[in-house]
Tab-separated table of C-alpha atoms in Angstrom:
chain	number	residue	atom	x	y	z
A	1	UNK	CA	-8.078	32.579	8.416
A	2	UNK	CA	-6.115	29.447	7.495
A	3	UNK	CA	-8.159	26.885	9.392
A	4	UNK	CA	-11.643	27.245	10.787
A	5	UNK	CA	-13.376	24.366	12.553
A	6	UNK	CA	-17.083	24.857	13.170
A	7	UNK	CA	-19.262	22.661	15.411
A	8	UNK	CA	-17.218	19.631	14.370
A	9	UNK	CA	-18.491	16.264	15.566
A	10	UNK	CA	-16.903	12.910	14.866
A	11	UNK	CA	-18.175	9.480	15.854
A	12	UNK	CA	-16.768	6.023	15.354
A	13	UNK	CA	-19.953	3.959	15.454
A	14	UNK	CA	-21.654	4.817	18.748
A	15	UNK	CA	-18.516	6.317	20.164
A	16	UNK	CA	-18.551	10.100	19.863
A	17	UNK	CA	-14.907	11.161	19.874
A	18	UNK	CA	-15.301	14.843	19.042
A	19	UNK	CA	-18.259	16.713	20.540
A	20	UNK	CA	-18.771	20.074	18.949
A	21	UNK	CA	-15.311	21.494	18.376
A	22	UNK	CA	-14.756	25.123	17.377
A	23	UNK	CA	-11.312	26.322	16.493
A	24	UNK	CA	-9.627	29.005	14.437
A	25	UNK	CA	-6.026	29.155	13.324
A	26	UNK	CA	-4.688	32.303	11.767
A	27	UNK	CA	-1.863	32.665	9.333
A	28	UNK	CA	1.589	32.086	10.848
A	29	UNK	CA	0.070	30.996	14.128
A	30	UNK	CA	1.347	27.982	16.020
A	31	UNK	CA	-1.445	26.232	17.884
A	32	UNK	CA	-0.472	23.439	20.240
A	33	UNK	CA	-3.056	20.865	21.285
A	34	UNK	CA	-2.500	19.014	24.552
A	35	UNK	CA	-4.589	16.626	26.593
A	36	UNK	CA	-4.784	13.078	27.905
A	37	UNK	CA	-4.768	10.174	25.453
A	38	UNK	CA	-8.199	9.418	24.087
A	39	UNK	CA	-9.246	13.046	24.371
A	40	UNK	CA	-9.702	13.357	20.601
A	41	UNK	CA	-6.628	15.480	19.763
A	42	UNK	CA	-5.355	13.232	16.987
A	43	UNK	CA	-8.839	12.729	15.568
A	44	UNK	CA	-9.310	16.500	15.433
A	45	UNK	CA	-6.054	16.855	13.536
A	46	UNK	CA	-6.979	14.052	11.130
A	47	UNK	CA	-10.356	15.673	10.452
A	48	UNK	CA	-8.605	18.881	9.403
A	49	UNK	CA	-7.210	17.176	6.293
A	50	UNK	CA	-10.061	14.692	6.017
A	51	UNK	CA	-8.057	11.564	6.800
A	52	UNK	CA	-11.098	10.995	9.009
A	53	UNK	CA	-14.509	11.726	7.575
A	54	UNK	CA	-16.497	14.429	9.336
A	55	UNK	CA	-19.694	13.264	11.023
A	56	UNK	CA	-21.200	16.757	11.237
A	57	UNK	CA	-20.054	20.347	11.272
A	58	UNK	CA	-17.548	22.059	9.013
A	59	UNK	CA	-13.833	22.400	8.506
A	60	UNK	CA	-12.735	25.318	6.354
A	61	UNK	CA	-9.258	25.454	4.868
A	62	UNK	CA	-8.680	29.005	3.631
A	63	UNK	CA	-12.420	29.407	3.356
A	64	UNK	CA	-13.126	26.139	1.497
A	65	UNK	CA	-15.409	23.686	3.282
A	66	UNK	CA	-13.562	20.385	2.917
A	67	UNK	CA	-16.585	18.338	3.952
A	68	UNK	CA	-18.379	19.648	0.878
A	69	UNK	CA	-18.558	16.866	-1.714
A	70	UNK	CA	-17.588	19.347	-4.424
A	71	UNK	CA	-14.350	20.312	-2.690
A	72	UNK	CA	-11.269	18.853	-4.369
A	73	UNK	CA	-9.630	17.245	-1.371
A	74	UNK	CA	-6.499	16.186	-3.291
A	75	UNK	CA	-5.953	19.818	-4.206
A	76	UNK	CA	-6.578	21.071	-0.676
A	77	UNK	CA	-4.267	18.520	0.914
A	78	UNK	CA	-1.380	19.884	-1.146
A	79	UNK	CA	-1.617	22.985	1.021
A	80	UNK	CA	-1.879	21.056	4.303
A	81	UNK	CA	1.261	19.115	5.154
A	82	UNK	CA	1.038	16.353	7.748
A	83	UNK	CA	3.626	14.672	9.923
A	84	UNK	CA	2.720	11.392	11.617
A	85	UNK	CA	3.729	9.826	14.895
A	86	UNK	CA	4.953	6.713	13.060
A	87	UNK	CA	6.753	8.723	10.327
A	88	UNK	CA	5.159	6.639	7.540
A	89	UNK	CA	8.121	7.052	5.226
A	90	UNK	CA	7.920	4.963	2.059
A	91	UNK	CA	10.320	2.065	2.756
A	92	UNK	CA	10.768	1.067	-0.894
A	93	UNK	CA	12.204	4.448	-1.860
A	94	UNK	CA	15.383	6.312	-1.042
A	95	UNK	CA	15.174	9.390	1.141
A	96	UNK	CA	15.462	11.562	-1.958
A	97	UNK	CA	12.645	9.722	-3.751
A	98	UNK	CA	10.478	9.920	-0.635
A	99	UNK	CA	10.741	13.686	-0.823
A	100	UNK	CA	10.476	13.944	-4.614
A	101	UNK	CA	7.586	11.594	-5.322
A	102	UNK	CA	4.710	13.915	-4.444
A	103	UNK	CA	6.074	17.021	-6.253
A	104	UNK	CA	6.790	14.793	-9.272
A	105	UNK	CA	3.486	12.949	-9.435
A	106	UNK	CA	1.057	15.422	-7.882
A	107	UNK	CA	2.483	18.806	-8.818
A	108	UNK	CA	4.124	17.451	-11.991
A	109	UNK	CA	7.259	19.528	-11.540
A	110	UNK	CA	10.380	18.562	-13.493
A	111	UNK	CA	12.881	16.076	-12.049
A	112	UNK	CA	15.621	18.671	-11.696
A	113	UNK	CA	13.307	21.091	-9.993
A	114	UNK	CA	12.082	18.406	-7.579
A	115	UNK	CA	15.628	17.313	-6.844
A	116	UNK	CA	16.906	20.838	-6.218
A	117	UNK	CA	14.039	21.438	-3.834
A	118	UNK	CA	14.555	18.086	-2.096
A	119	UNK	CA	18.264	18.685	-1.572
A	120	UNK	CA	17.558	22.154	-0.243
A	121	UNK	CA	15.073	20.698	2.265
A	122	UNK	CA	17.462	17.917	3.233
A	123	UNK	CA	20.030	20.592	3.999
A	124	UNK	CA	17.467	22.429	6.068
A	125	UNK	CA	16.745	19.386	8.247
A	126	UNK	CA	20.476	18.573	8.397
A	127	UNK	CA	20.375	15.274	6.501
A	128	UNK	CA	21.833	16.083	3.078
A	129	UNK	CA	24.261	13.157	3.362
A	130	UNK	CA	21.345	10.710	3.685
A	131	UNK	CA	19.820	11.512	0.277
A	132	UNK	CA	20.481	8.049	-1.134
A	133	UNK	CA	19.865	6.059	2.048
A	134	UNK	CA	16.750	3.954	2.583
A	135	UNK	CA	14.462	4.783	5.528
A	136	UNK	CA	15.299	1.482	7.254
A	137	UNK	CA	18.870	2.634	7.827
A	138	UNK	CA	17.840	5.826	9.643
A	139	UNK	CA	17.234	6.515	13.325
A	140	UNK	CA	13.775	7.577	14.494
A	141	UNK	CA	14.784	11.208	14.761
A	142	UNK	CA	16.256	11.168	11.274
A	143	UNK	CA	13.124	9.505	9.906
A	144	UNK	CA	10.911	12.186	11.380
A	145	UNK	CA	13.084	14.973	9.992
A	146	UNK	CA	12.837	13.345	6.555
A	147	UNK	CA	9.064	13.099	6.988
A	148	UNK	CA	8.956	16.827	7.709
A	149	UNK	CA	11.080	17.529	4.632
A	150	UNK	CA	8.764	15.308	2.557
A	151	UNK	CA	5.718	17.300	3.670
A	152	UNK	CA	7.506	20.618	3.055
A	153	UNK	CA	8.421	19.570	-0.486
A	154	UNK	CA	4.810	20.237	-1.490
A	155	UNK	CA	5.270	23.817	-0.240
A	156	UNK	CA	2.212	23.633	2.006
A	157	UNK	CA	0.668	26.723	3.530
A	158	UNK	CA	0.155	24.996	6.854
A	159	UNK	CA	1.452	21.943	8.672
A	160	UNK	CA	-0.238	19.454	10.989
A	161	UNK	CA	1.902	17.494	13.433
A	162	UNK	CA	0.371	14.411	15.036
A	163	UNK	CA	2.493	13.629	18.098
A	164	UNK	CA	5.682	13.884	16.040
A	165	UNK	CA	8.025	12.994	18.898
A	166	UNK	CA	5.986	10.367	20.754
A	167	UNK	CA	7.567	7.390	18.994
A	168	UNK	CA	11.126	8.657	19.460
A	169	UNK	CA	13.811	7.729	21.927
A	170	UNK	CA	14.255	10.638	24.357
A	171	UNK	CA	17.655	11.646	23.018
A	172	UNK	CA	16.165	12.186	19.549
A	173	UNK	CA	13.249	14.384	20.541
A	174	UNK	CA	15.398	17.531	20.544
A	175	UNK	CA	16.547	17.289	16.931
A	176	UNK	CA	12.957	17.020	15.668
A	177	UNK	CA	11.700	19.838	17.894
A	178	UNK	CA	14.575	22.025	16.664
A	179	UNK	CA	13.409	21.579	13.069
A	180	UNK	CA	9.860	22.419	14.101
A	181	UNK	CA	10.984	25.505	16.007
A	182	UNK	CA	12.870	26.735	12.978
A	183	UNK	CA	9.766	26.139	10.872
A	184	UNK	CA	7.671	28.183	13.265
A	185	UNK	CA	10.268	30.940	13.196
A	186	UNK	CA	10.069	30.962	9.390
A	187	UNK	CA	6.398	31.801	9.717
A	188	UNK	CA	4.740	28.430	9.014
A	189	UNK	CA	1.164	28.043	10.202
A	190	UNK	CA	1.179	24.979	12.451
A	191	UNK	CA	-1.172	22.834	14.492
A	192	UNK	CA	0.815	20.538	16.765
A	193	UNK	CA	-0.578	17.717	18.869
A	194	UNK	CA	2.108	16.924	21.406
A	195	UNK	CA	3.039	15.950	24.926
A	196	UNK	CA	6.092	18.213	24.835
A	197	UNK	CA	5.008	20.941	27.250
A	198	UNK	CA	8.321	22.756	26.855
A	199	UNK	CA	7.715	23.078	23.138
A	200	UNK	CA	4.124	24.229	23.711
A	201	UNK	CA	5.308	26.940	26.038
A	202	UNK	CA	8.226	28.097	23.950
A	203	UNK	CA	6.789	27.976	20.438
A	204	UNK	CA	3.031	27.978	20.813
A	205	UNK	CA	1.063	31.162	20.193
A	206	UNK	CA	-1.911	29.414	21.684
A	207	UNK	CA	-2.398	26.227	23.637
A	208	UNK	CA	-5.575	24.189	23.544
A	209	UNK	CA	-6.392	21.681	26.251
A	210	UNK	CA	-8.715	18.897	25.133
A	211	UNK	CA	-10.464	16.276	27.218
A	212	UNK	CA	-13.306	13.879	26.489
A	213	UNK	CA	-13.928	15.214	22.989
A	214	UNK	CA	-14.224	18.856	24.068
A	215	UNK	CA	-11.909	21.827	24.001
A	216	UNK	CA	-11.847	22.482	27.728
A	217	UNK	CA	-9.586	25.477	27.778
A	218	UNK	CA	-7.700	27.637	25.342
A	219	UNK	CA	-5.224	30.394	26.079
A	220	UNK	CA	-1.756	31.808	25.591
A	221	UNK	CA	0.838	29.325	26.822
A	222	UNK	CA	1.904	31.295	29.883
A	223	UNK	CA	-1.670	31.903	30.975
A	224	UNK	CA	-2.719	28.310	30.423
A	225	UNK	CA	0.283	26.758	32.135
A	226	UNK	CA	0.529	29.246	35.023
A	227	UNK	CA	-3.122	30.010	35.619
A	228	UNK	CA	-5.323	27.217	34.289
A	229	UNK	CA	-8.955	28.158	34.816
A	230	UNK	CA	-10.605	24.772	34.575
A	231	UNK	CA	-10.338	22.009	37.111
A	232	UNK	CA	-9.629	19.356	34.482
A	233	UNK	CA	-6.794	21.445	33.025
A	234	UNK	CA	-5.317	21.880	36.495
A	235	UNK	CA	-5.532	18.156	37.159
A	236	UNK	CA	-3.888	17.284	33.819
A	237	UNK	CA	-1.114	19.838	34.166
A	238	UNK	CA	-0.323	18.795	37.722
A	239	UNK	CA	0.347	15.322	36.371
A	240	UNK	CA	2.519	16.242	33.397
A	241	UNK	CA	4.474	19.266	34.595
B	1	UNK	CA	9.479	-57.257	-24.275
B	2	UNK	CA	13.028	-56.699	-25.301
B	3	UNK	CA	12.568	-53.060	-26.268
B	4	UNK	CA	15.296	-50.790	-24.894
B	5	UNK	CA	13.708	-47.851	-22.981
B	6	UNK	CA	16.428	-45.547	-24.280
B	7	UNK	CA	15.411	-46.364	-27.838
B	8	UNK	CA	11.806	-45.493	-27.113
B	9	UNK	CA	12.819	-42.235	-25.438
B	10	UNK	CA	15.005	-41.449	-28.422
B	11	UNK	CA	12.056	-42.127	-30.718
B	12	UNK	CA	9.782	-39.872	-28.640
B	13	UNK	CA	12.369	-37.154	-28.101
B	14	UNK	CA	10.884	-34.760	-30.713
B	15	UNK	CA	7.425	-35.233	-29.180
B	16	UNK	CA	8.725	-34.615	-25.674
B	17	UNK	CA	10.550	-31.568	-26.966
B	18	UNK	CA	7.436	-30.068	-28.525
B	19	UNK	CA	5.400	-31.227	-25.512
B	20	UNK	CA	7.786	-29.349	-23.239
B	21	UNK	CA	7.339	-26.226	-25.358
B	22	UNK	CA	3.576	-26.577	-25.068
B	23	UNK	CA	3.783	-27.073	-21.311
B	24	UNK	CA	5.994	-23.992	-21.023
B	25	UNK	CA	3.643	-22.094	-23.328
B	26	UNK	CA	0.544	-23.050	-21.330
B	27	UNK	CA	2.313	-22.115	-18.115
B	28	UNK	CA	3.495	-18.760	-19.456
B	29	UNK	CA	0.007	-17.969	-20.759
B	30	UNK	CA	-1.437	-18.886	-17.369
B	31	UNK	CA	1.157	-16.774	-15.534
B	32	UNK	CA	0.835	-13.682	-17.730
B	33	UNK	CA	-2.938	-13.638	-18.265
B	34	UNK	CA	-3.642	-15.072	-14.839
B	35	UNK	CA	-1.617	-12.303	-13.177
B	36	UNK	CA	-3.186	-9.502	-15.224
B	37	UNK	CA	-6.687	-10.820	-14.790
B	38	UNK	CA	-5.962	-11.643	-11.150
B	39	UNK	CA	-4.968	-8.054	-10.435
B	40	UNK	CA	-8.211	-6.900	-12.029
B	41	UNK	CA	-10.301	-9.355	-10.021
B	42	UNK	CA	-8.425	-8.342	-6.877
B	43	UNK	CA	-9.316	-4.661	-7.344
B	44	UNK	CA	-12.847	-5.674	-8.258
B	45	UNK	CA	-13.238	-7.578	-5.030
B	46	UNK	CA	-11.854	-4.650	-3.015
B	47	UNK	CA	-14.431	-2.174	-4.377
B	48	UNK	CA	-16.324	-0.654	-1.484
B	49	UNK	CA	-19.691	-1.447	-2.988
B	50	UNK	CA	-21.331	-4.815	-2.455
B	51	UNK	CA	-23.202	-4.849	-5.765
B	52	UNK	CA	-20.052	-4.077	-7.737
B	53	UNK	CA	-17.701	-6.403	-5.863
B	54	UNK	CA	-20.174	-9.298	-5.834
B	55	UNK	CA	-19.395	-10.654	-9.353
B	56	UNK	CA	-15.694	-10.762	-8.490
B	57	UNK	CA	-16.357	-12.600	-5.248
B	58	UNK	CA	-18.445	-15.136	-7.207
B	59	UNK	CA	-15.635	-15.523	-9.730
B	60	UNK	CA	-13.090	-16.315	-7.023
B	61	UNK	CA	-15.504	-18.627	-5.235
B	62	UNK	CA	-16.198	-20.644	-8.383
B	63	UNK	CA	-12.641	-20.983	-9.657
B	64	UNK	CA	-11.157	-21.756	-6.248
B	65	UNK	CA	-14.033	-23.946	-5.149
B	66	UNK	CA	-14.274	-26.328	-8.093
B	67	UNK	CA	-11.625	-28.710	-9.472
B	68	UNK	CA	-9.415	-27.363	-12.235
B	69	UNK	CA	-10.016	-30.610	-14.114
B	70	UNK	CA	-13.767	-29.963	-14.191
B	71	UNK	CA	-13.154	-26.365	-15.269
B	72	UNK	CA	-11.010	-27.604	-18.150
B	73	UNK	CA	-13.799	-29.951	-19.272
B	74	UNK	CA	-16.455	-27.224	-19.044
B	75	UNK	CA	-14.348	-24.739	-20.979
B	76	UNK	CA	-13.241	-27.254	-23.612
B	77	UNK	CA	-16.579	-28.939	-24.275
B	78	UNK	CA	-18.870	-26.068	-23.342
B	79	UNK	CA	-17.467	-22.562	-23.408
B	80	UNK	CA	-15.077	-22.663	-26.367
B	81	UNK	CA	-17.489	-24.459	-28.766
B	82	UNK	CA	-20.287	-22.131	-27.717
B	83	UNK	CA	-18.199	-19.043	-28.472
B	84	UNK	CA	-16.095	-20.170	-31.438
B	85	UNK	CA	-18.335	-22.825	-32.944
B	86	UNK	CA	-15.731	-25.577	-32.565
B	87	UNK	CA	-13.525	-26.976	-29.845
B	88	UNK	CA	-9.849	-26.131	-29.604
B	89	UNK	CA	-7.754	-27.910	-26.996
B	90	UNK	CA	-4.918	-25.388	-26.971
B	91	UNK	CA	-7.174	-22.390	-26.594
B	92	UNK	CA	-9.349	-24.123	-23.998
B	93	UNK	CA	-6.300	-25.240	-22.026
B	94	UNK	CA	-4.708	-21.794	-21.941
B	95	UNK	CA	-8.041	-20.213	-21.079
B	96	UNK	CA	-8.824	-22.631	-18.253
B	97	UNK	CA	-5.353	-22.251	-16.714
B	98	UNK	CA	-5.486	-18.440	-16.922
B	99	UNK	CA	-8.977	-18.148	-15.462
B	100	UNK	CA	-8.149	-20.550	-12.652
B	101	UNK	CA	-4.816	-18.901	-11.886
B	102	UNK	CA	-6.452	-15.459	-11.790
B	103	UNK	CA	-8.660	-16.475	-8.867
B	104	UNK	CA	-5.655	-17.537	-6.781
B	105	UNK	CA	-3.519	-14.554	-7.815
B	106	UNK	CA	-6.379	-12.218	-6.903
B	107	UNK	CA	-6.420	-13.570	-3.357
B	108	UNK	CA	-2.629	-13.456	-3.050
B	109	UNK	CA	-2.601	-9.843	-4.191
B	110	UNK	CA	-5.457	-8.864	-1.907
B	111	UNK	CA	-3.622	-10.290	1.082
B	112	UNK	CA	-0.469	-8.463	-0.034
B	113	UNK	CA	-2.180	-5.116	-0.483
B	114	UNK	CA	-4.020	-5.386	2.817
B	115	UNK	CA	-0.794	-6.255	4.620
B	116	UNK	CA	0.665	-2.834	3.769
B	117	UNK	CA	0.260	-0.491	6.722
B	118	UNK	CA	-2.649	1.956	6.454
B	119	UNK	CA	-0.217	4.742	7.368
B	120	UNK	CA	1.442	4.384	3.961
B	121	UNK	CA	-1.776	5.280	2.169
B	122	UNK	CA	-2.488	8.059	4.673
B	123	UNK	CA	0.949	9.584	4.144
B	124	UNK	CA	0.506	9.431	0.369
B	125	UNK	CA	-2.985	10.936	0.510
B	126	UNK	CA	-1.841	13.669	2.916
B	127	UNK	CA	0.658	14.741	0.232
B	128	UNK	CA	-2.193	15.267	-2.193
B	129	UNK	CA	-2.033	11.961	-4.063
B	130	UNK	CA	-5.296	10.533	-5.356
B	131	UNK	CA	-6.428	7.076	-4.273
B	132	UNK	CA	-5.122	5.682	-7.541
B	133	UNK	CA	-1.728	7.388	-7.267
B	134	UNK	CA	-1.307	6.177	-3.686
B	135	UNK	CA	-2.086	2.643	-4.840
B	136	UNK	CA	0.206	2.784	-7.849
B	137	UNK	CA	3.270	4.519	-6.434
B	138	UNK	CA	3.164	3.587	-2.761
B	139	UNK	CA	1.085	0.498	-1.954
B	140	UNK	CA	1.453	-1.734	-5.029
B	141	UNK	CA	5.268	-1.622	-5.292
B	142	UNK	CA	5.501	-2.717	-1.656
B	143	UNK	CA	2.752	-5.316	-2.021
B	144	UNK	CA	4.423	-6.869	-5.080
B	145	UNK	CA	7.591	-7.453	-3.087
B	146	UNK	CA	5.653	-9.036	-0.297
B	147	UNK	CA	3.630	-11.395	-2.519
B	148	UNK	CA	6.578	-12.602	-4.557
B	149	UNK	CA	7.124	-15.815	-2.541
B	150	UNK	CA	3.449	-16.911	-2.592
B	151	UNK	CA	3.276	-15.927	-6.274
B	152	UNK	CA	6.253	-18.198	-6.926
B	153	UNK	CA	4.368	-21.045	-5.274
B	154	UNK	CA	1.345	-20.336	-7.452
B	155	UNK	CA	3.460	-20.391	-10.602
B	156	UNK	CA	5.056	-23.712	-9.641
B	157	UNK	CA	1.611	-25.199	-8.972
B	158	UNK	CA	0.496	-23.871	-12.333
B	159	UNK	CA	3.273	-25.666	-14.203
B	160	UNK	CA	2.273	-28.937	-12.563
B	161	UNK	CA	-1.456	-28.346	-13.023
B	162	UNK	CA	-0.959	-27.802	-16.747
B	163	UNK	CA	-0.599	-31.601	-17.010
B	164	UNK	CA	-4.382	-31.841	-16.590
B	165	UNK	CA	-4.782	-30.335	-20.041
B	166	UNK	CA	-3.708	-33.740	-21.427
B	167	UNK	CA	-7.323	-34.748	-20.767
B	168	UNK	CA	-8.496	-32.618	-23.690
B	169	UNK	CA	-5.767	-33.857	-26.034
B	170	UNK	CA	-3.684	-30.695	-26.049
B	171	UNK	CA	-0.222	-31.899	-27.095
B	172	UNK	CA	1.724	-31.046	-23.943
B	173	UNK	CA	4.113	-33.284	-21.978
B	174	UNK	CA	1.653	-35.558	-20.212
B	175	UNK	CA	-0.284	-36.107	-23.413
B	176	UNK	CA	2.838	-37.493	-25.119
B	177	UNK	CA	3.700	-39.643	-22.137
B	178	UNK	CA	0.253	-41.191	-22.295
B	179	UNK	CA	0.682	-41.771	-26.041
B	180	UNK	CA	4.051	-43.402	-25.503
B	181	UNK	CA	2.705	-45.596	-22.706
B	182	UNK	CA	-0.238	-46.696	-24.828
B	183	UNK	CA	1.849	-47.486	-27.892
B	184	UNK	CA	4.345	-49.688	-26.073
B	185	UNK	CA	2.169	-50.751	-23.119
B	186	UNK	CA	4.747	-49.410	-20.667
B	187	UNK	CA	4.422	-47.263	-17.531
B	188	UNK	CA	7.739	-46.400	-15.935
B	189	UNK	CA	9.627	-44.981	-18.893
B	190	UNK	CA	7.125	-42.334	-20.074
B	191	UNK	CA	6.018	-41.112	-16.687
B	192	UNK	CA	9.449	-41.025	-15.090
B	193	UNK	CA	10.759	-39.194	-18.129
B	194	UNK	CA	8.174	-36.449	-17.958
B	195	UNK	CA	8.495	-36.295	-14.158
B	196	UNK	CA	12.127	-35.470	-14.719
B	197	UNK	CA	11.243	-32.786	-17.256
B	198	UNK	CA	8.587	-31.281	-14.950
B	199	UNK	CA	11.173	-31.186	-12.170
B	200	UNK	CA	13.550	-29.209	-14.365
B	201	UNK	CA	10.767	-26.750	-15.176
B	202	UNK	CA	9.632	-26.245	-11.587
B	203	UNK	CA	13.192	-25.966	-10.283
B	204	UNK	CA	13.942	-23.365	-12.939
B	205	UNK	CA	10.864	-21.438	-11.872
B	206	UNK	CA	11.793	-21.450	-8.201
B	207	UNK	CA	15.339	-20.418	-9.107
B	208	UNK	CA	14.008	-17.452	-11.100
B	209	UNK	CA	11.627	-16.398	-8.338
B	210	UNK	CA	14.385	-16.643	-5.732
B	211	UNK	CA	16.630	-14.451	-7.818
B	212	UNK	CA	13.921	-11.891	-8.315
B	213	UNK	CA	13.235	-11.874	-4.579
B	214	UNK	CA	16.891	-11.287	-3.793
B	215	UNK	CA	17.165	-8.510	-6.349
B	216	UNK	CA	14.124	-6.746	-4.966
B	217	UNK	CA	15.242	-7.230	-1.366
B	218	UNK	CA	18.541	-5.434	-1.937
B	219	UNK	CA	16.789	-2.443	-3.471
């Protein structure tokens, strides 16, 4: 089991955003999380690598409880790549340095090794010619592909995607989804929060519908999209499909 | 009167020259130690623990809330004699400028660090960086660029404020102007002369800061 979420609750002050979430993600599985905004999808994702503290419950990454004070979160995060809606590339570094910085400083690999790996990843996301460009000169779609390459440079065992295409112009969504599809095909374990129902259906092994801090329904994509069991799922899908 | 101002200036030229060196020296000391100490105070104030951050908040409050002139007097007549057994105008002057500058630099840096988007730290941490690594490699380099213009302003203020050290007889520019004015009972010549020299120093500083800004912007 790569990820196991157990009775997870998260509150911001009096506002309970996640109300008892249980979730399991197996190796090489692609789990897609959908739901209306404010349903807690992003918060759930951010709890999985402890960018948000956990109010109660447990999150296990490969069996290690990350809420445990003794857990080395910096070590665990190396195995859990994350891609953000707003890309969050480092603007003061070239594309190449963006990808190399974490392997260099966290994994302490040699410069040549980091560079070889970075160039290989740039080739994979189709942006080898942008190695020496600064993030400011890139389009949104290019930025997000670089962000994916940056996360992959740490050779994570699983990847979290937090609405990776929501900040993109429509014509750039495809290029980012293509990279993600390839990643899924290569066997990466992925949890993807998205509004791209086509992607959920095509790539997802499982789709989770969240609303109001609960997982309302969870099923294989075809089942969930064609035969939603819950009323709230039906109402949501009728609006977005 | 009959004394030619140019003759007096010529007579005082060596003093103005050494005074300028002292002014530059005081300013450099204030910039270097003030920046280092300021960074420290800035991190101290940002500690997420009220008991630990409290001394740093007090430090900033005192040095920003009281006149530099008064601080110079306290340090010269109080602190330095108490610690070293005797007063020393040069030491007291450099110390007062550095301590005062640190309080302002700390606030400039804090504003700069807090202006960097939270997503930058999150991205760095999600890659496995520690808090310290995220600060050092991701946040600080961006913050430094952003605070360069206000830092330049601080440094220019510092050069001008160093004139207050004349009050404790440290031999910088203003001290020599006062000496010259007293000796010949004149006003315009000494003070206009040092005004001119101060202008050259501050203009040089703003030129240097502008160049640095441009160099960093193109990176």
